[in-house]
PDB file of C-alpha atoms in Angstrom:
ATOM      1  CA  MET A   1     -12.503 -10.486  -5.273  1.00  0.00           C
ATOM      2  CA  ASN A   2     -10.143  -9.908  -8.163  1.00  0.00           C
ATOM      3  CA  LEU A   3      -7.505 -12.558  -7.502  1.00  0.00           C
ATOM      4  CA  ILE A   4      -9.588 -15.285  -5.876  1.00  0.00           C
ATOM      5  CA  ILE A   5     -12.045 -17.517  -7.740  1.00  0.00           C
ATOM      6  CA  ASP A   6     -14.973 -19.329  -6.147  1.00  0.00           C
ATOM      7  CA  LYS A   7     -15.738 -22.970  -6.825  1.00  0.00           C
ATOM      8  CA  GLU A   8     -18.965 -22.171  -8.650  1.00  0.00           C
ATOM      9  CA  TRP A   9     -17.062 -20.189 -11.277  1.00  0.00           C
ATOM     10  CA  LEU A  10     -14.578 -23.011 -11.721  1.00  0.00           C
ATOM     11  CA  LEU A  11     -17.343 -25.621 -12.016  1.00  0.00           C
ATOM     12  CA  ASN A  12     -18.981 -23.560 -14.763  1.00  0.00           C
ATOM     13  CA  ASN A  13     -15.671 -23.179 -16.628  1.00  0.00           C
ATOM     14  CA  LEU A  14     -14.232 -26.617 -15.943  1.00  0.00           C
ATOM     15  CA  ASN A  15     -14.192 -27.675 -19.593  1.00  0.00           C
ATOM     16  CA  GLU A  16     -12.980 -24.407 -21.098  1.00  0.00           C
ATOM     17  CA  GLN A  17      -9.899 -25.128 -23.205  1.00  0.00           C
ATOM     18  CA  ASN A  18      -8.135 -21.969 -22.095  1.00  0.00           C
ATOM     19  CA  VAL A  19      -8.553 -22.722 -18.378  1.00  0.00           C
ATOM     20  CA  ARG A  20      -5.832 -24.721 -16.667  1.00  0.00           C
ATOM     21  CA  ILE A  21      -6.129 -25.973 -13.074  1.00  0.00           C
ATOM     22  CA  VAL A  22      -3.045 -26.566 -10.935  1.00  0.00           C
ATOM     23  CA  ASP A  23      -3.124 -28.746  -7.821  1.00  0.00           C
ATOM     24  CA  CYS A  24      -0.511 -27.543  -5.303  1.00  0.00           C
ATOM     25  CA  THR A  25      -1.431 -29.917  -2.467  1.00  0.00           C
ATOM     26  CA  PHE A  26       1.553 -30.377  -0.132  1.00  0.00           C
ATOM     27  CA  SER A  27       2.501 -31.398   3.402  1.00  0.00           C
ATOM     28  CA  LEU A  28       5.641 -30.034   5.038  1.00  0.00           C
ATOM     29  CA  ALA A  29       5.536 -32.973   7.456  1.00  0.00           C
ATOM     30  CA  ASP A  30       5.334 -35.552   4.638  1.00  0.00           C
ATOM     31  CA  PRO A  31       6.658 -34.185   1.304  1.00  0.00           C
ATOM     32  CA  GLN A  32       5.350 -37.200  -0.657  1.00  0.00           C
ATOM     33  CA  LYS A  33       1.811 -36.889   0.659  1.00  0.00           C
ATOM     34  CA  GLY A  34       0.655 -34.106  -1.674  1.00  0.00           C
ATOM     35  CA  ARG A  35       1.550 -35.924  -4.874  1.00  0.00           C
ATOM     36  CA  GLN A  36      -0.077 -39.108  -3.582  1.00  0.00           C
ATOM     37  CA  GLU A  37      -3.261 -37.264  -2.673  1.00  0.00           C
ATOM     38  CA  TYR A  38      -3.294 -35.737  -6.154  1.00  0.00           C
ATOM     39  CA  LYS A  39      -2.987 -39.198  -7.688  1.00  0.00           C
ATOM     40  CA  ASN A  40      -5.868 -40.437  -5.552  1.00  0.00           C
ATOM     41  CA  ASN A  41      -8.259 -37.559  -6.227  1.00  0.00           C
ATOM     42  CA  HIS A  42      -8.157 -34.102  -7.784  1.00  0.00           C
ATOM     43  CA  ILE A  43     -10.298 -31.639  -9.683  1.00  0.00           C
ATOM     44  CA  PRO A  44     -10.843 -32.918 -13.249  1.00  0.00           C
ATOM     45  CA  GLY A  45      -8.231 -31.549 -15.639  1.00  0.00           C
ATOM     46  CA  ALA A  46      -5.822 -30.490 -12.888  1.00  0.00           C
ATOM     47  CA  CYS A  47      -2.073 -30.994 -13.217  1.00  0.00           C
ATOM     48  CA  TYR A  48       0.251 -31.148 -10.209  1.00  0.00           C
ATOM     49  CA  PHE A  49       3.037 -28.807  -9.079  1.00  0.00           C
ATOM     50  CA  ASP A  50       5.114 -29.845  -6.062  1.00  0.00           C
ATOM     51  CA  LEU A  51       6.303 -27.190  -3.576  1.00  0.00           C
ATOM     52  CA  ASN A  52       9.741 -28.752  -3.114  1.00  0.00           C
ATOM     53  CA  VAL A  53      10.327 -30.092  -6.631  1.00  0.00           C
ATOM     54  CA  ASP A  54       8.632 -27.515  -8.869  1.00  0.00           C
ATOM     55  CA  LEU A  55       8.061 -24.333  -6.860  1.00  0.00           C
ATOM     56  CA  SER A  56      11.390 -24.152  -4.980  1.00  0.00           C
ATOM     57  CA  GLY A  57      15.058 -24.371  -5.882  1.00  0.00           C
ATOM     58  CA  GLU A  58      17.868 -26.400  -4.353  1.00  0.00           C
ATOM     59  CA  VAL A  59      18.528 -25.498  -0.725  1.00  0.00           C
ATOM     60  CA  ALA A  60      21.984 -23.966  -0.271  1.00  0.00           C
ATOM     61  CA  GLU A  61      23.851 -21.941   2.364  1.00  0.00           C
ATOM     62  CA  HIS A  62      21.741 -18.871   1.553  1.00  0.00           C
ATOM     63  CA  GLY A  63      18.322 -18.424  -0.004  1.00  0.00           C
ATOM     64  CA  GLY A  64      16.211 -19.960   2.726  1.00  0.00           C
ATOM     65  CA  ARG A  65      14.378 -23.265   3.075  1.00  0.00           C
ATOM     66  CA  HIS A  66      12.287 -22.754  -0.079  1.00  0.00           C
ATOM     67  CA  PRO A  67      14.445 -20.644  -2.400  1.00  0.00           C
ATOM     68  CA  MET A  68      13.399 -19.303  -5.774  1.00  0.00           C
ATOM     69  CA  PRO A  69      13.093 -22.168  -8.272  1.00  0.00           C
ATOM     70  CA  ASP A  70      15.141 -22.240 -11.446  1.00  0.00           C
ATOM     71  CA  LEU A  71      12.883 -20.094 -13.607  1.00  0.00           C
ATOM     72  CA  ASP A  72      13.798 -21.805 -16.882  1.00  0.00           C
ATOM     73  CA  ALA A  73      12.862 -25.162 -15.363  1.00  0.00           C
ATOM     74  CA  LEU A  74       9.604 -23.751 -13.992  1.00  0.00           C
ATOM     75  CA  ILE A  75       8.712 -22.236 -17.359  1.00  0.00           C
ATOM     76  CA  HIS A  76       9.423 -25.563 -19.071  1.00  0.00           C
ATOM     77  CA  LYS A  77       7.064 -27.329 -16.648  1.00  0.00           C
ATOM     78  CA  LEU A  78       4.388 -24.715 -17.307  1.00  0.00           C
ATOM     79  CA  GLU A  79       4.772 -25.281 -21.042  1.00  0.00           C
ATOM     80  CA  LEU A  80       4.427 -29.056 -20.590  1.00  0.00           C
ATOM     81  CA  ALA A  81       1.211 -28.371 -18.662  1.00  0.00           C
ATOM     82  CA  GLY A  82      -0.154 -26.439 -21.631  1.00  0.00           C
ATOM     83  CA  ILE A  83       0.180 -23.079 -19.888  1.00  0.00           C
ATOM     84  CA  ASP A  84       1.231 -19.957 -21.761  1.00  0.00           C
ATOM     85  CA  GLU A  85       0.868 -16.285 -20.864  1.00  0.00           C
ATOM     86  CA  ASN A  86      -2.728 -16.228 -22.212  1.00  0.00           C
ATOM     87  CA  THR A  87      -4.020 -19.250 -20.275  1.00  0.00           C
ATOM     88  CA  THR A  88      -6.370 -18.612 -17.366  1.00  0.00           C
ATOM     89  CA  VAL A  89      -4.768 -20.513 -14.489  1.00  0.00           C
ATOM     90  CA  ILE A  90      -6.467 -21.530 -11.231  1.00  0.00           C
ATOM     91  CA  SER A  91      -4.287 -22.883  -8.419  1.00  0.00           C
ATOM     92  CA  TYR A  92      -5.533 -24.710  -5.363  1.00  0.00           C
ATOM     93  CA  ASP A  93      -4.336 -26.695  -2.359  1.00  0.00           C
ATOM     94  CA  GLN A  94      -6.256 -28.493   0.379  1.00  0.00           C
ATOM     95  CA  GLY A  95      -7.600 -25.183   1.650  1.00  0.00           C
ATOM     96  CA  GLU A  96      -4.602 -24.018   3.677  1.00  0.00           C
ATOM     97  CA  GLY A  97      -4.053 -21.291   1.081  1.00  0.00           C
ATOM     98  CA  ALA A  98      -0.260 -21.048   1.309  1.00  0.00           C
ATOM     99  CA  TYR A  99       0.821 -23.509  -1.402  1.00  0.00           C
ATOM    100  CA  ALA A 100      -1.680 -22.269  -3.971  1.00  0.00           C
ATOM    101  CA  ALA A 101      -0.639 -18.689  -3.166  1.00  0.00           C
ATOM    102  CA  ARG A 102       3.031 -19.595  -3.655  1.00  0.00           C
ATOM    103  CA  PHE A 103       2.236 -20.823  -7.184  1.00  0.00           C
ATOM    104  CA  TRP A 104       0.095 -17.726  -7.783  1.00  0.00           C
ATOM    105  CA  TRP A 105       2.933 -15.421  -6.713  1.00  0.00           C
ATOM    106  CA  LEU A 106       5.484 -17.203  -8.924  1.00  0.00           C
ATOM    107  CA  LEU A 107       3.263 -16.800 -11.984  1.00  0.00           C
ATOM    108  CA  GLN A 108       2.700 -13.156 -11.113  1.00  0.00           C
ATOM    109  CA  TYR A 109       6.480 -12.773 -10.898  1.00  0.00           C
ATOM    110  CA  LEU A 110       6.799 -14.342 -14.360  1.00  0.00           C
ATOM    111  CA  GLY A 111       4.424 -11.684 -15.638  1.00  0.00           C
ATOM    112  CA  HIS A 112       1.332 -13.879 -15.920  1.00  0.00           C
ATOM    113  CA  GLU A 113      -1.737 -11.770 -15.152  1.00  0.00           C
ATOM    114  CA  LYS A 114      -4.504 -14.364 -15.552  1.00  0.00           C
ATOM    115  CA  VAL A 115      -3.727 -16.488 -12.504  1.00  0.00           C
ATOM    116  CA  PHE A 116      -6.119 -16.943  -9.583  1.00  0.00           C
ATOM    117  CA  VAL A 117      -6.448 -18.937  -6.364  1.00  0.00           C
ATOM    118  CA  LEU A 118      -9.452 -21.194  -5.756  1.00  0.00           C
ATOM    119  CA  ASN A 119     -11.206 -20.028  -2.606  1.00  0.00           C
ATOM    120  CA  GLY A 120     -11.652 -22.878  -0.138  1.00  0.00           C
ATOM    121  CA  GLY A 121      -9.291 -25.122  -2.098  1.00  0.00           C
ATOM    122  CA  PHE A 122      -9.945 -28.808  -2.656  1.00  0.00           C
ATOM    123  CA  LYS A 123     -11.646 -29.087   0.747  1.00  0.00           C
ATOM    124  CA  GLY A 124     -14.251 -26.528  -0.297  1.00  0.00           C
ATOM    125  CA  TRP A 125     -14.613 -28.234  -3.675  1.00  0.00           C
ATOM    126  CA  ARG A 126     -15.352 -31.569  -1.979  1.00  0.00           C
ATOM    127  CA  GLU A 127     -17.788 -29.910   0.428  1.00  0.00           C
ATOM    128  CA  GLY A 128     -19.753 -28.766  -2.622  1.00  0.00           C
ATOM    129  CA  ASN A 129     -19.944 -32.384  -3.831  1.00  0.00           C
ATOM    130  CA  TYR A 130     -18.280 -31.301  -7.054  1.00  0.00           C
ATOM    131  CA  PRO A 131     -16.647 -33.835  -9.406  1.00  0.00           C
ATOM    132  CA  VAL A 132     -13.240 -35.360  -8.697  1.00  0.00           C
ATOM    133  CA  THR A 133     -11.093 -37.829 -10.586  1.00  0.00           C
ATOM    134  CA  SER A 134      -7.885 -39.853 -10.340  1.00  0.00           C
ATOM    135  CA  GLU A 135      -7.231 -39.461 -14.068  1.00  0.00           C
ATOM    136  CA  VAL A 136      -3.959 -37.647 -14.800  1.00  0.00           C
ATOM    137  CA  PRO A 137      -4.447 -35.409 -17.862  1.00  0.00           C
ATOM    138  CA  THR A 138      -2.010 -34.789 -20.711  1.00  0.00           C
ATOM    139  CA  PHE A 139      -1.604 -31.511 -22.545  1.00  0.00           C
ATOM    140  CA  ASN A 140      -0.195 -30.137 -25.763  1.00  0.00           C
ATOM    141  CA  LYS A 141       3.078 -28.309 -25.090  1.00  0.00           C
ATOM    142  CA  THR A 142       2.908 -24.541 -25.386  1.00  0.00           C
ATOM    143  CA  THR A 143       5.439 -21.702 -25.429  1.00  0.00           C
ATOM    144  CA  PHE A 144       5.426 -19.449 -22.374  1.00  0.00           C
ATOM    145  CA  GLN A 145       6.821 -15.936 -22.854  1.00  0.00           C
ATOM    146  CA  PRO A 146       7.838 -14.567 -19.435  1.00  0.00           C
ATOM    147  CA  ALA A 147       7.913 -10.876 -18.586  1.00  0.00           C
ATOM    148  CA  ILE A 148       9.623 -10.846 -15.189  1.00  0.00           C
ATOM    149  CA  ASN A 149       7.988  -8.443 -12.751  1.00  0.00           C
ATOM    150  CA  HIS A 150      11.025  -7.516 -10.650  1.00  0.00           C
ATOM    151  CA  GLY A 151       8.877  -5.167  -8.565  1.00  0.00           C
ATOM    152  CA  LEU A 152       7.307  -8.117  -6.724  1.00  0.00           C
ATOM    153  CA  LEU A 153      10.570  -9.396  -5.229  1.00  0.00           C
ATOM    154  CA  ALA A 154      12.296  -7.660  -2.322  1.00  0.00           C
ATOM    155  CA  SER A 155      16.082  -7.662  -2.128  1.00  0.00           C
ATOM    156  CA  MET A 156      18.161  -8.279   0.970  1.00  0.00           C
ATOM    157  CA  ALA A 157      19.332  -4.657   0.736  1.00  0.00           C
ATOM    158  CA  GLU A 158      15.758  -3.377   0.973  1.00  0.00           C
ATOM    159  CA  VAL A 159      15.049  -5.528   4.024  1.00  0.00           C
ATOM    160  CA  LYS A 160      18.327  -4.455   5.657  1.00  0.00           C
ATOM    161  CA  ALA A 161      17.377  -0.808   5.168  1.00  0.00           C
ATOM    162  CA  VAL A 162      14.323  -1.415   7.357  1.00  0.00           C
ATOM    163  CA  ALA A 163      16.203  -3.529   9.918  1.00  0.00           C
ATOM    164  CA  ASP A 164      18.898  -0.853  10.240  1.00  0.00           C
ATOM    165  CA  GLY A 165      16.334   1.933  10.588  1.00  0.00           C
ATOM    166  CA  GLN A 166      17.468   3.616   7.387  1.00  0.00           C
ATOM    167  CA  ASN A 167      14.165   3.501   5.497  1.00  0.00           C
ATOM    168  CA  SER A 168      10.920   4.417   7.260  1.00  0.00           C
ATOM    169  CA  ASN A 169       8.995   4.372   3.975  1.00  0.00           C
ATOM    170  CA  ILE A 170       8.937   0.559   3.928  1.00  0.00           C
ATOM    171  CA  VAL A 171       6.635  -1.485   6.167  1.00  0.00           C
ATOM    172  CA  LEU A 172       8.044  -4.927   6.920  1.00  0.00           C
ATOM    173  CA  ILE A 173       5.423  -7.569   7.789  1.00  0.00           C
ATOM    174  CA  ASP A 174       6.273 -10.839   9.533  1.00  0.00           C
ATOM    175  CA  SER A 175       3.570 -13.339   8.516  1.00  0.00           C
ATOM    176  CA  ARG A 176       4.347 -16.042  11.104  1.00  0.00           C
ATOM    177  CA  GLU A 177       2.339 -16.786  14.237  1.00  0.00           C
ATOM    178  CA  GLU A 178       2.911 -14.413  17.147  1.00  0.00           C
ATOM    179  CA  ARG A 179       5.008 -16.781  19.294  1.00  0.00           C
ATOM    180  CA  ARG A 180       7.575 -17.176  16.517  1.00  0.00           C
ATOM    181  CA  TYR A 181       7.504 -13.442  15.793  1.00  0.00           C
ATOM    182  CA  LEU A 182       8.205 -12.723  19.466  1.00  0.00           C
ATOM    183  CA  GLY A 183      10.977 -15.314  19.546  1.00  0.00           C
ATOM    184  CA  LEU A 184       9.251 -17.325  22.281  1.00  0.00           C
ATOM    185  CA  GLU A 185       9.582 -20.490  20.212  1.00  0.00           C
ATOM    186  CA  GLU A 186      11.111 -21.578  16.918  1.00  0.00           C
ATOM    187  CA  PRO A 187      10.170 -25.088  15.788  1.00  0.00           C
ATOM    188  CA  ILE A 188      11.903 -24.976  12.383  1.00  0.00           C
ATOM    189  CA  ASP A 189      14.722 -22.471  11.996  1.00  0.00           C
ATOM    190  CA  LYS A 190      18.061 -22.438  13.824  1.00  0.00           C
ATOM    191  CA  LYS A 191      17.496 -19.089  15.499  1.00  0.00           C
ATOM    192  CA  ALA A 192      14.430 -17.539  17.131  1.00  0.00           C
ATOM    193  CA  GLY A 193      13.181 -13.992  16.775  1.00  0.00           C
ATOM    194  CA  ARG A 194      12.322 -11.623  13.950  1.00  0.00           C
ATOM    195  CA  ILE A 195      13.872  -9.194  11.526  1.00  0.00           C
ATOM    196  CA  PRO A 196      14.244  -5.849  13.363  1.00  0.00           C
ATOM    197  CA  GLY A 197      11.517  -3.331  12.574  1.00  0.00           C
ATOM    198  CA  ALA A 198       8.925  -5.886  11.457  1.00  0.00           C
ATOM    199  CA  ILE A 199       5.303  -5.788  12.516  1.00  0.00           C
ATOM    200  CA  ASN A 200       3.296  -9.009  12.923  1.00  0.00           C
ATOM    201  CA  ARG A 201       0.281  -9.970  10.821  1.00  0.00           C
ATOM    202  CA  PRO A 202      -0.126 -13.774  10.968  1.00  0.00           C
ATOM    203  CA  TRP A 203      -1.026 -15.054   7.511  1.00  0.00           C
ATOM    204  CA  PHE A 204      -3.789 -17.404   8.700  1.00  0.00           C
ATOM    205  CA  GLU A 205      -5.799 -14.491  10.101  1.00  0.00           C
ATOM    206  CA  GLY A 206      -6.625 -13.615   6.498  1.00  0.00           C
ATOM    207  CA  LEU A 207      -8.532 -16.869   6.062  1.00  0.00           C
ATOM    208  CA  ASN A 208     -11.527 -18.512   7.696  1.00  0.00           C
ATOM    209  CA  ALA A 209     -11.861 -22.304   7.401  1.00  0.00           C
ATOM    210  CA  GLY A 210      -9.821 -22.268   4.187  1.00  0.00           C
ATOM    211  CA  TYR A 211     -11.640 -19.334   2.602  1.00  0.00           C
ATOM    212  CA  TYR A 212     -10.083 -15.913   2.156  1.00  0.00           C
ATOM    213  CA  LYS A 213     -11.904 -13.257   4.124  1.00  0.00           C
ATOM    214  CA  PRO A 214     -13.577 -10.520   2.018  1.00  0.00           C
ATOM    215  CA  SER A 215     -11.495  -7.589   0.840  1.00  0.00           C
ATOM    216  CA  GLU A 216     -13.131  -5.235   3.372  1.00  0.00           C
ATOM    217  CA  ILE A 217     -11.962  -7.485   6.220  1.00  0.00           C
ATOM    218  CA  GLN A 218      -8.481  -7.628   4.680  1.00  0.00           C
ATOM    219  CA  LYS A 219      -8.438  -3.827   4.623  1.00  0.00           C
ATOM    220  CA  GLN A 220      -9.232  -3.810   8.346  1.00  0.00           C
ATOM    221  CA  ARG A 221      -6.351  -6.234   9.041  1.00  0.00           C
ATOM    222  CA  PHE A 222      -3.899  -3.761   7.515  1.00  0.00           C
ATOM    223  CA  SER A 223      -5.813  -0.547   8.286  1.00  0.00           C
ATOM    224  CA  GLU A 224      -2.972   1.163  10.172  1.00  0.00           C
ATOM    225  CA  ILE A 225      -0.581   0.849   7.205  1.00  0.00           C
ATOM    226  CA  ASN A 226      -0.250   3.849   4.912  1.00  0.00           C
ATOM    227  CA  PRO A 227      -1.109   2.557   1.408  1.00  0.00           C
ATOM    228  CA  GLU A 228       1.413   4.985  -0.047  1.00  0.00           C
ATOM    229  CA  LYS A 229       4.240   3.098   1.626  1.00  0.00           C
ATOM    230  CA  GLU A 230       5.985   0.093   0.172  1.00  0.00           C
ATOM    231  CA  ILE A 231       5.267  -3.185   1.963  1.00  0.00           C
ATOM    232  CA  ILE A 232       7.566  -6.206   2.214  1.00  0.00           C
ATOM    233  CA  VAL A 233       6.116  -9.474   3.516  1.00  0.00           C
ATOM    234  CA  TYR A 234       8.132 -12.402   4.844  1.00  0.00           C
ATOM    235  CA  CYS A 235       7.615 -15.570   6.884  1.00  0.00           C
ATOM    236  CA  GLY A 236       9.895 -18.510   7.652  1.00  0.00           C
ATOM    237  CA  SER A 237      10.707 -19.601   4.116  1.00  0.00           C
ATOM    238  CA  GLY A 238       8.639 -17.457   1.744  1.00  0.00           C
ATOM    239  CA  VAL A 239       5.624 -19.790   1.502  1.00  0.00           C
ATOM    240  CA  THR A 240       3.120 -18.621   4.143  1.00  0.00           C
ATOM    241  CA  ALA A 241       3.943 -14.985   3.366  1.00  0.00           C
ATOM    242  CA  ALA A 242       2.288 -15.501  -0.043  1.00  0.00           C
ATOM    243  CA  PRO A 243      -1.291 -15.538   1.381  1.00  0.00           C
ATOM    244  CA  ASN A 244      -0.541 -12.220   3.107  1.00  0.00           C
ATOM    245  CA  PHE A 245       0.793 -10.856  -0.190  1.00  0.00           C
ATOM    246  CA  LEU A 246      -2.458 -11.955  -1.842  1.00  0.00           C
ATOM    247  CA  ALA A 247      -4.561 -10.494   0.986  1.00  0.00           C
ATOM    248  CA  LEU A 248      -2.766  -7.145   0.740  1.00  0.00           C
ATOM    249  CA  LYS A 249      -3.422  -6.997  -2.997  1.00  0.00           C
ATOM    250  CA  GLU A 250      -7.082  -7.859  -2.363  1.00  0.00           C
ATOM    251  CA  ALA A 251      -7.176  -5.009   0.171  1.00  0.00           C
ATOM    252  CA  GLY A 252      -6.025  -2.600  -2.529  1.00  0.00           C
ATOM    253  CA  PHE A 253      -2.361  -2.157  -1.605  1.00  0.00           C
ATOM    254  CA  GLU A 254      -0.295  -1.549  -4.731  1.00  0.00           C
ATOM    255  CA  LYS A 255       3.327  -1.559  -3.530  1.00  0.00           C
ATOM    256  CA  VAL A 256       3.762  -5.064  -2.156  1.00  0.00           C
ATOM    257  CA  LYS A 257       6.911  -7.182  -2.362  1.00  0.00           C
ATOM    258  CA  LEU A 258       7.857 -10.643  -1.101  1.00  0.00           C
ATOM    259  CA  TYR A 259      11.157 -11.322   0.639  1.00  0.00           C
ATOM    260  CA  LEU A 260      11.290 -14.826  -0.760  1.00  0.00           C
ATOM    261  CA  GLY A 261      14.166 -16.161   1.346  1.00  0.00           C
ATOM    262  CA  SER A 262      12.421 -14.803   4.447  1.00  0.00           C
ATOM    263  CA  PHE A 263      13.651 -15.453   8.004  1.00  0.00           C
ATOM    264  CA  SER A 264      15.479 -18.683   7.104  1.00  0.00           C
ATOM    265  CA  ASP A 265      17.560 -16.727   4.586  1.00  0.00           C
ATOM    266  CA  TRP A 266      18.009 -13.729   6.900  1.00  0.00           C
ATOM    267  CA  ILE A 267      19.565 -15.811   9.683  1.00  0.00           C
ATOM    268  CA  SER A 268      21.953 -17.527   7.246  1.00  0.00           C
ATOM    269  CA  TYR A 269      24.017 -14.311   7.302  1.00  0.00           C
ATOM    270  CA  GLN A 270      25.833 -14.037  10.624  1.00  0.00           C
ATOM    271  CA  GLU A 271      25.990 -10.243  10.455  1.00  0.00           C
ATOM    272  CA  ASN A 272      22.195  -9.839  10.210  1.00  0.00           C
ATOM    273  CA  LYS A 273      20.609  -8.659  13.435  1.00  0.00           C
ATOM    274  CA  ILE A 274      17.697 -10.430  15.109  1.00  0.00           C
ATOM    275  CA  GLU A 275      15.139  -8.781  17.357  1.00  0.00           C
TER     276      GLU A 275
END
């Protein structure tokens, strides 16, 4: 796997000066829980990035429930964590995969190429009886030089072209569970349904007990998609689509974009159709 690191590799490189570990533990049900769990126990040397505070912007009328963070602020936080464009960065969460993948995607978008997700997350780390600590590290400030990769972010216009049937060269993937995709239930957003033209590939089917399935299995999940076509992934708010983005890249798909605002942004425009 090119984008996913196993715990044995991290254990062997734990004290490397050019390796930085980022704890992305979070709970949507209790937004304070992740930071508290980090304070209680984390992988030695790990700093903490909060989904709501660090990896998302202010919620507004449009942009979805977890909009793009202010990039200058994010870069400043990376610099305070001793991360520059040459640092090898490993992100992890409790093993859900989504929060670590969100951080991974954001660094990819900033042009950082040496960022990976820890397979199995903190749960897998603990299962290996590997070291943990409550000590919060400090770092020397660095300078991060971004090189924004605009090709990773899908625009509303691109998504509309699929929804309106005007572009058959884009495959739109809804990453939510099937019942939300079908519009049978909607526990979070104000409207139920999906963006017209989307196919359903639930994000969690790419993982098994917190571990990403091998690349060959990921290829099978997306086997009916022409790899020459552009793919846009979305979910409810742009968080759980990130593991599907990662899985697609692991499967060898080159032209993958994230609709970051996702369904919660889509339905904020009254004129947008829902299927």
